[in-house]
mmCIF file with all atom_site columns, C-alpha atoms in Angstrom:
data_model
loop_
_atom_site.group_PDB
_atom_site.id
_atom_site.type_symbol
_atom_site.label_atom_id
_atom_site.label_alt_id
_atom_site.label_comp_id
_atom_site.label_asym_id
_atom_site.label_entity_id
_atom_site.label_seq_id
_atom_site.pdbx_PDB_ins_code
_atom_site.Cartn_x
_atom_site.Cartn_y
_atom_site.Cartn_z
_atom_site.occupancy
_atom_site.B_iso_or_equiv
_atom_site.pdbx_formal_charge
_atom_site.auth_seq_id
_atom_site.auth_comp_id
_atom_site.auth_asym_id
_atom_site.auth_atom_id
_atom_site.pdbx_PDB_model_num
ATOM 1   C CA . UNK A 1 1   ? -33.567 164.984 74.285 1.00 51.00 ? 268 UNK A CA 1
ATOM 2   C CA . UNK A 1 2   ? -37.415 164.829 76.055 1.00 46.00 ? 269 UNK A CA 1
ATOM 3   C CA . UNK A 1 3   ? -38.738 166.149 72.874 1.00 44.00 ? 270 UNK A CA 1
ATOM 4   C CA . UNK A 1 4   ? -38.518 163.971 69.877 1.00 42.00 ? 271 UNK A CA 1
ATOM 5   C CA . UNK A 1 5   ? -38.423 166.798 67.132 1.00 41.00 ? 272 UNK A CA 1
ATOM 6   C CA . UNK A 1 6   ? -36.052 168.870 69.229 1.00 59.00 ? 273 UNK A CA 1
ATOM 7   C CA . UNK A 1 7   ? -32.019 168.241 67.845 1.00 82.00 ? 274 UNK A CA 1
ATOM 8   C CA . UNK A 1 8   ? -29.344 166.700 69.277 1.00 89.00 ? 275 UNK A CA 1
ATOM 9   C CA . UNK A 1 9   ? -26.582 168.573 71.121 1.00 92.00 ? 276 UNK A CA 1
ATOM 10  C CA . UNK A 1 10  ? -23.108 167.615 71.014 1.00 93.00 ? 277 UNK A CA 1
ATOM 11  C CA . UNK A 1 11  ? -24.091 167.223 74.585 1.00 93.00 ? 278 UNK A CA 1
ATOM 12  C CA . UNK A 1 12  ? -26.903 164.666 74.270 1.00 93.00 ? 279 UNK A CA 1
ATOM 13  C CA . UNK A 1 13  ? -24.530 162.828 71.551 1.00 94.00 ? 280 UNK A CA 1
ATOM 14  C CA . UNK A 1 14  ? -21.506 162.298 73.936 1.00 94.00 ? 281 UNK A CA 1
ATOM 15  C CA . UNK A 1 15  ? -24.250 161.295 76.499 1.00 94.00 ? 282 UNK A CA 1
ATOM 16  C CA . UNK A 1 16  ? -25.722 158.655 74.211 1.00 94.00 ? 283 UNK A CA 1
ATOM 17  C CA . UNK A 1 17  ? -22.076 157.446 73.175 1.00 93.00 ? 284 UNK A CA 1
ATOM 18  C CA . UNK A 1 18  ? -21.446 157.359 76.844 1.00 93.00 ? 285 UNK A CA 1
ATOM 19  C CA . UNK A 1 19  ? -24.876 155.134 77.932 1.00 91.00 ? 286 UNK A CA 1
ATOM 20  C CA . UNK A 1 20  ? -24.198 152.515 75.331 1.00 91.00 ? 287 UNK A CA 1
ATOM 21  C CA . UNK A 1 21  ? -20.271 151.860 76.261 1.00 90.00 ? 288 UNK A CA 1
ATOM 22  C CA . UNK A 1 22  ? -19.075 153.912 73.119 1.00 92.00 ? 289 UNK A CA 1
ATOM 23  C CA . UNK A 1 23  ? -20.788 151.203 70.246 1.00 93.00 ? 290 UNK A CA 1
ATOM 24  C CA . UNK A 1 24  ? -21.526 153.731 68.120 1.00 94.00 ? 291 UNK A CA 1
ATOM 25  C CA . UNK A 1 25  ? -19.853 156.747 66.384 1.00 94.00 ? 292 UNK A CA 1
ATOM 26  C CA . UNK A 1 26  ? -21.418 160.458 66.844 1.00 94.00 ? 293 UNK A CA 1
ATOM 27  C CA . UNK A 1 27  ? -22.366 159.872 62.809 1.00 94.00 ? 294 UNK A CA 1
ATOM 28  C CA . UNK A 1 28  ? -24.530 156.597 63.225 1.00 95.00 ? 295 UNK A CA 1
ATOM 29  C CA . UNK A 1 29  ? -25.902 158.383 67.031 1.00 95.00 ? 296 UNK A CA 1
ATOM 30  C CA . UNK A 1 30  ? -27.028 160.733 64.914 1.00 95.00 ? 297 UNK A CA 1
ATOM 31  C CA . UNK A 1 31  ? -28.655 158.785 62.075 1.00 94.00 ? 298 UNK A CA 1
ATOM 32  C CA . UNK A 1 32  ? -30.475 156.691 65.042 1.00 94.00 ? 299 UNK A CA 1
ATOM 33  C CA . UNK A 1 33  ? -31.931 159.771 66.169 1.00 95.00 ? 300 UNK A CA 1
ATOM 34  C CA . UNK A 1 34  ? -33.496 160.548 63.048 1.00 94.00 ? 301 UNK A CA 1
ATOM 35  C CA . UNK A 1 35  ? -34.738 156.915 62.731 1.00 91.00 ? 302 UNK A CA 1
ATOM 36  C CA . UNK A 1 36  ? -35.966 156.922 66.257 1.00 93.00 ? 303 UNK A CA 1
ATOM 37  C CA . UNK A 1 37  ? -37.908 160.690 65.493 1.00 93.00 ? 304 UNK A CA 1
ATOM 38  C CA . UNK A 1 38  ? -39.604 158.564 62.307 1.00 91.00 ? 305 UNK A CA 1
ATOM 39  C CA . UNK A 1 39  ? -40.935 155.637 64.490 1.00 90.00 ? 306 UNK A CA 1
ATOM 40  C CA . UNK A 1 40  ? -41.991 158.517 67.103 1.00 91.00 ? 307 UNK A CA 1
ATOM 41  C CA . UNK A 1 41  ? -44.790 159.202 64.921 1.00 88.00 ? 308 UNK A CA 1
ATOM 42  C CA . UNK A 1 42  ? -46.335 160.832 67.889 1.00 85.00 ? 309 UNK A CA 1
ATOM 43  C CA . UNK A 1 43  ? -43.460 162.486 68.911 1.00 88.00 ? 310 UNK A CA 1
ATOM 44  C CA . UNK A 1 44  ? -44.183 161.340 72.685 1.00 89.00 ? 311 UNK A CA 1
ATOM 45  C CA . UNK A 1 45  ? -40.138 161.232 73.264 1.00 90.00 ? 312 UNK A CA 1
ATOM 46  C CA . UNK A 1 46  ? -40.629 156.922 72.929 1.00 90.00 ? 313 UNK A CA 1
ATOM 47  C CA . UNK A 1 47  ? -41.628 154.682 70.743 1.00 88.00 ? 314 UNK A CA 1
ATOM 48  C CA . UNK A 1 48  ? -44.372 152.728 71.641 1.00 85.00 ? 315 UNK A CA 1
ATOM 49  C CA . UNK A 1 49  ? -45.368 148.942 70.714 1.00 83.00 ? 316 UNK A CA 1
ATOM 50  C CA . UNK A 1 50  ? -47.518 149.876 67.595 1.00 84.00 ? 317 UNK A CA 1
ATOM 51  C CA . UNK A 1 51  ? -44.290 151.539 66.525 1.00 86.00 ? 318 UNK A CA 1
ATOM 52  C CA . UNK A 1 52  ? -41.765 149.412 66.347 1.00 83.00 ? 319 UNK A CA 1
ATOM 53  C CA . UNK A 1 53  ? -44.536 146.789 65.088 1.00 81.00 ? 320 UNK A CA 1
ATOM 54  C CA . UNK A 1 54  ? -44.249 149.671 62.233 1.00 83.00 ? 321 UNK A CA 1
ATOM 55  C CA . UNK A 1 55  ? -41.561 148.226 61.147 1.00 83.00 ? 322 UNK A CA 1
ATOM 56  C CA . UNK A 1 56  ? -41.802 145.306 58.492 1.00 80.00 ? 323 UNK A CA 1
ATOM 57  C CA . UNK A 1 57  ? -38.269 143.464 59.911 1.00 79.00 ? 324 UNK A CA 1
ATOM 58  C CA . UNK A 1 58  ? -39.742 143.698 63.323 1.00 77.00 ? 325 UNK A CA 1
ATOM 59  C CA . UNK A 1 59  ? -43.153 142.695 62.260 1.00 72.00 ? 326 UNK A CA 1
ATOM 60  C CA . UNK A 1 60  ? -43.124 139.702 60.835 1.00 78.00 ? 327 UNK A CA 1
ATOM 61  C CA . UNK A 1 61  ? -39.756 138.574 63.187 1.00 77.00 ? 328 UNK A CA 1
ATOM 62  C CA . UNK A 1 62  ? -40.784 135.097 64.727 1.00 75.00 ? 329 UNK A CA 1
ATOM 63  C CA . UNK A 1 63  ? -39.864 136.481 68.311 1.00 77.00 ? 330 UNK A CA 1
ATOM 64  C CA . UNK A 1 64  ? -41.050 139.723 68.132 1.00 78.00 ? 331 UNK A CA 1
ATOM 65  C CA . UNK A 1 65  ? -43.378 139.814 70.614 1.00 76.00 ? 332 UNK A CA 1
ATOM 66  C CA . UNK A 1 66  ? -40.788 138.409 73.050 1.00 78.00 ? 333 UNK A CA 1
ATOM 67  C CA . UNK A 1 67  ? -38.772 142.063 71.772 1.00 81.00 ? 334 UNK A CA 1
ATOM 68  C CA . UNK A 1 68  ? -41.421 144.002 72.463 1.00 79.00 ? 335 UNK A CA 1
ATOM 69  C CA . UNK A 1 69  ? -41.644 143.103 76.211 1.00 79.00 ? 336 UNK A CA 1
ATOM 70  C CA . UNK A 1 70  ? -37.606 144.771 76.043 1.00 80.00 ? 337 UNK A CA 1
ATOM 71  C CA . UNK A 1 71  ? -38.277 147.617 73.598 1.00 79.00 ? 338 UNK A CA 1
ATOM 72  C CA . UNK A 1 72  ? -42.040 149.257 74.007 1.00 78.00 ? 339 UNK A CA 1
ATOM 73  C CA . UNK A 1 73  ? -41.717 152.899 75.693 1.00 85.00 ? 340 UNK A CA 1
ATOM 74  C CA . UNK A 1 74  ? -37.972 153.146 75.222 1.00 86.00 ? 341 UNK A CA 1
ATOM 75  C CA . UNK A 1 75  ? -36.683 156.876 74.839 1.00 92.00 ? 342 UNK A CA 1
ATOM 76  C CA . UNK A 1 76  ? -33.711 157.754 72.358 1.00 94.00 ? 343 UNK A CA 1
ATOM 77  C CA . UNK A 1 77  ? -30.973 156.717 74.992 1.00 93.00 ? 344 UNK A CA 1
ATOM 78  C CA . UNK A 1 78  ? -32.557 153.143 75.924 1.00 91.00 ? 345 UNK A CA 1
ATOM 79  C CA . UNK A 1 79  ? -33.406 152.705 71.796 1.00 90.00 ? 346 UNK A CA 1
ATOM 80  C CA . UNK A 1 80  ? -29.691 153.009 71.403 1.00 93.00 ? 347 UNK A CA 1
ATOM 81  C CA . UNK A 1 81  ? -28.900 151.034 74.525 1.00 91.00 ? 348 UNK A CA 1
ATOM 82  C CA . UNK A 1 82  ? -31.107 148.429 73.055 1.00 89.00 ? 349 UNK A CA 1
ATOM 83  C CA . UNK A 1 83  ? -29.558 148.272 69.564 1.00 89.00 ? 350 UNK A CA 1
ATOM 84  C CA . UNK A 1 84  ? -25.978 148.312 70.793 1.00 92.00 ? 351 UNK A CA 1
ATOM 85  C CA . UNK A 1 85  ? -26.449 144.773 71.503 1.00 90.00 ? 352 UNK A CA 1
ATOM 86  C CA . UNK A 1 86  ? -26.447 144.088 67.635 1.00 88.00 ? 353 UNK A CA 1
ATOM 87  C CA . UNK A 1 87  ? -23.663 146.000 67.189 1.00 90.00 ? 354 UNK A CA 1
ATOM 88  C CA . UNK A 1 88  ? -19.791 144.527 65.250 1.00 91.00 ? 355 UNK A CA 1
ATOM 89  C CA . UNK A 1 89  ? -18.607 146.170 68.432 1.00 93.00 ? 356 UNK A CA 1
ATOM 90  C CA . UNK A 1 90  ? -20.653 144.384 71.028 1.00 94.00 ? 357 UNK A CA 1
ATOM 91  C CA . UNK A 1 91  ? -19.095 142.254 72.866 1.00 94.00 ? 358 UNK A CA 1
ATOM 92  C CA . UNK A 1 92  ? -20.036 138.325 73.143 1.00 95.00 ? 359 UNK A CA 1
ATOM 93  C CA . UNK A 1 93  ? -21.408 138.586 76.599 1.00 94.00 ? 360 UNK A CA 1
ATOM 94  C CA . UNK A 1 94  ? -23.692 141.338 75.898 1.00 92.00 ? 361 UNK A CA 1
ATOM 95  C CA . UNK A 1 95  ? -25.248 139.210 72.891 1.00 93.00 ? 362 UNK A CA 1
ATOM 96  C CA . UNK A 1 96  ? -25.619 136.346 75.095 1.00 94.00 ? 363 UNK A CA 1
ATOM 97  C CA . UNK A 1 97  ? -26.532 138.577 77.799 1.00 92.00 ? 364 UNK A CA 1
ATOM 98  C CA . UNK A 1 98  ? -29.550 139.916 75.494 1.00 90.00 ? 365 UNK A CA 1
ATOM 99  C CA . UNK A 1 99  ? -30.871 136.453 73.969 1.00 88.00 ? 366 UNK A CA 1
ATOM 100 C CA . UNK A 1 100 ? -30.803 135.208 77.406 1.00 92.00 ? 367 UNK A CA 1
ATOM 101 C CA . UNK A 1 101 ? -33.346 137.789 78.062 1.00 87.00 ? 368 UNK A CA 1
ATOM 102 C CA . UNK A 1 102 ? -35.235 136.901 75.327 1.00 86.00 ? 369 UNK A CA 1
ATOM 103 C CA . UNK A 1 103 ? -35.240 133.119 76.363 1.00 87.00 ? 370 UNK A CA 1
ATOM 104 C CA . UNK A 1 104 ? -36.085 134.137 80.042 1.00 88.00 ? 371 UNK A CA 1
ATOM 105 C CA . UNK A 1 105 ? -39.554 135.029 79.577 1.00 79.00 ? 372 UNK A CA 1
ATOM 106 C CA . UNK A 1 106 ? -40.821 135.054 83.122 1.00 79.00 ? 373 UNK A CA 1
ATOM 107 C CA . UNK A 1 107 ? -37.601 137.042 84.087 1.00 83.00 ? 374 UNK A CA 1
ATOM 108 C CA . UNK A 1 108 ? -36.602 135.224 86.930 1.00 88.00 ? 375 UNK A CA 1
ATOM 109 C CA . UNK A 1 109 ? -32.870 134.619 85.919 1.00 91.00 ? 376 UNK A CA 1
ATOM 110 C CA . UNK A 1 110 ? -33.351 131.728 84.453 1.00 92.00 ? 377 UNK A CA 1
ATOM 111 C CA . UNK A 1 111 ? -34.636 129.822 81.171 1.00 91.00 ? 378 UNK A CA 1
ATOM 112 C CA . UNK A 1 112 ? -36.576 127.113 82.251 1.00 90.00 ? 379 UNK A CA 1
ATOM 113 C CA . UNK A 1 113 ? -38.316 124.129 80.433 1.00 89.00 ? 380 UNK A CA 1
ATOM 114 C CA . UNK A 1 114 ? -41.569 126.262 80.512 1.00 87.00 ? 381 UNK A CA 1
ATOM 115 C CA . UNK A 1 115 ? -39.946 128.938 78.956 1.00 87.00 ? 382 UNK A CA 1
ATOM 116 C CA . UNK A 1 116 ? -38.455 127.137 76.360 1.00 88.00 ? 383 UNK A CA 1
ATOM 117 C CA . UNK A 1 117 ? -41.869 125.758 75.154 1.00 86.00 ? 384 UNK A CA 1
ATOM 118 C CA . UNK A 1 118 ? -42.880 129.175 74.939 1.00 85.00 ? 385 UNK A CA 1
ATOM 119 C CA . UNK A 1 119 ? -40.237 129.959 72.594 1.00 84.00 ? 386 UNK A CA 1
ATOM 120 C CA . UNK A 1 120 ? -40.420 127.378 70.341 1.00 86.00 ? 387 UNK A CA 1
ATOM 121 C CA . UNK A 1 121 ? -44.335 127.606 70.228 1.00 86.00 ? 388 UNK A CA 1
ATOM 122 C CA . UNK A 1 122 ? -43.145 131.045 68.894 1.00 83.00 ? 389 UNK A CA 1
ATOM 123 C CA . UNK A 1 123 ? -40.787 129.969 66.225 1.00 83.00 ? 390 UNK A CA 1
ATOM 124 C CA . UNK A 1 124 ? -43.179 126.706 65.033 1.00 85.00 ? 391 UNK A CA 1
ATOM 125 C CA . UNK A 1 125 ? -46.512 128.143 65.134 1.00 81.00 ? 392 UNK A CA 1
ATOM 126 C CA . UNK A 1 126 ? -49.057 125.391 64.403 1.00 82.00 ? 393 UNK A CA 1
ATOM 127 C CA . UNK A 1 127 ? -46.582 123.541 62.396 1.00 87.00 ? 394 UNK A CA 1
ATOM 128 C CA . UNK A 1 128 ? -45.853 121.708 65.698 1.00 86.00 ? 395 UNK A CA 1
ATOM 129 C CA . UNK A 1 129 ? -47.966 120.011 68.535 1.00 88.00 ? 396 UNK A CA 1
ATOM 130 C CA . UNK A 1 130 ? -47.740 120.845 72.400 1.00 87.00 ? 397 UNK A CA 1
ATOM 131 C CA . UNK A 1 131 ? -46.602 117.171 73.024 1.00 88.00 ? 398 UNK A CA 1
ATOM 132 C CA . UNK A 1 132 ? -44.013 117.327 70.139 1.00 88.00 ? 399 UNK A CA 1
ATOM 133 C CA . UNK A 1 133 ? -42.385 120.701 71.610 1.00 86.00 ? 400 UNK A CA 1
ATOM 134 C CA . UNK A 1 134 ? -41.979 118.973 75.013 1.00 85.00 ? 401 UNK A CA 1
ATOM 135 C CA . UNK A 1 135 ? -40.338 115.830 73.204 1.00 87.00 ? 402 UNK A CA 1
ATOM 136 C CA . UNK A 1 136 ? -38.182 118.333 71.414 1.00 86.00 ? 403 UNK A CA 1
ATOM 137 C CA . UNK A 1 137 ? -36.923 120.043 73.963 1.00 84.00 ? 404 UNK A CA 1
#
């Protein structure tokens, strides 16, 4: 699985299943492996910040550069560790779980007002002052 053009083994499948708490079928495991070999355009065995920035979704998301912090160097097992969290199946503590991550930028375990600015600077852009974030929040 070090070798991003190398194939899966029923193996490396049950292993992946395993890591992300069973989320996914062996089908879609597979079709995220062939996703994950496309953004591996270097086929380091990750996919690296430029990659996923590859993608138009991720791209032009509002808080993607808060994702990239989580996703830049992942290999296959942590990609699919990563998307789990959007999965029907996930529960509702891993999703808040994972946007509480997003929120705590700092990563000290907490969101704080600071943090929050940071956030919404993200989502507003120059469509909002400094002082009217702070009132906001």
């Amino acid at each position: 699985m070090g070798n991003a053009s190398s194939m899966l083994t029923q193996y490396d499948i049950e292993e992946v299943q395993e890591h992300c708490s069973y989320l996914f079928s062996q089908q879609e495991i597979v079709s995220l492996y062939e996703r994950f070999c496309q953004l591996d355009r270097s086929a380091k065995g990750f996919v690296a910040e430029d990659e996923f920035l590859s993608i138009p979704e991720y791209s032009t998301n509002p808080l993607s550069q808060r994702l990239l912090r989580m996703v830049d160097g992942l290999n296959f097992k942590e990609f699919v560790s990563f998307l789990s969290t959007f999965s029907a199946r996930a529960s509702l503590q891993q999703k808040i779980e994972f946007i509480f991550k997003v929120y705590d930028i700092d990563g000290k375990g907490k969101v704080s007002f600071k943090d929050l600015v940071e956030v919404l600077r993200d989502l507003t852009g120059s469509s909002m002052s400094e002082k009217q974030r702070e009132v906001l929040i």
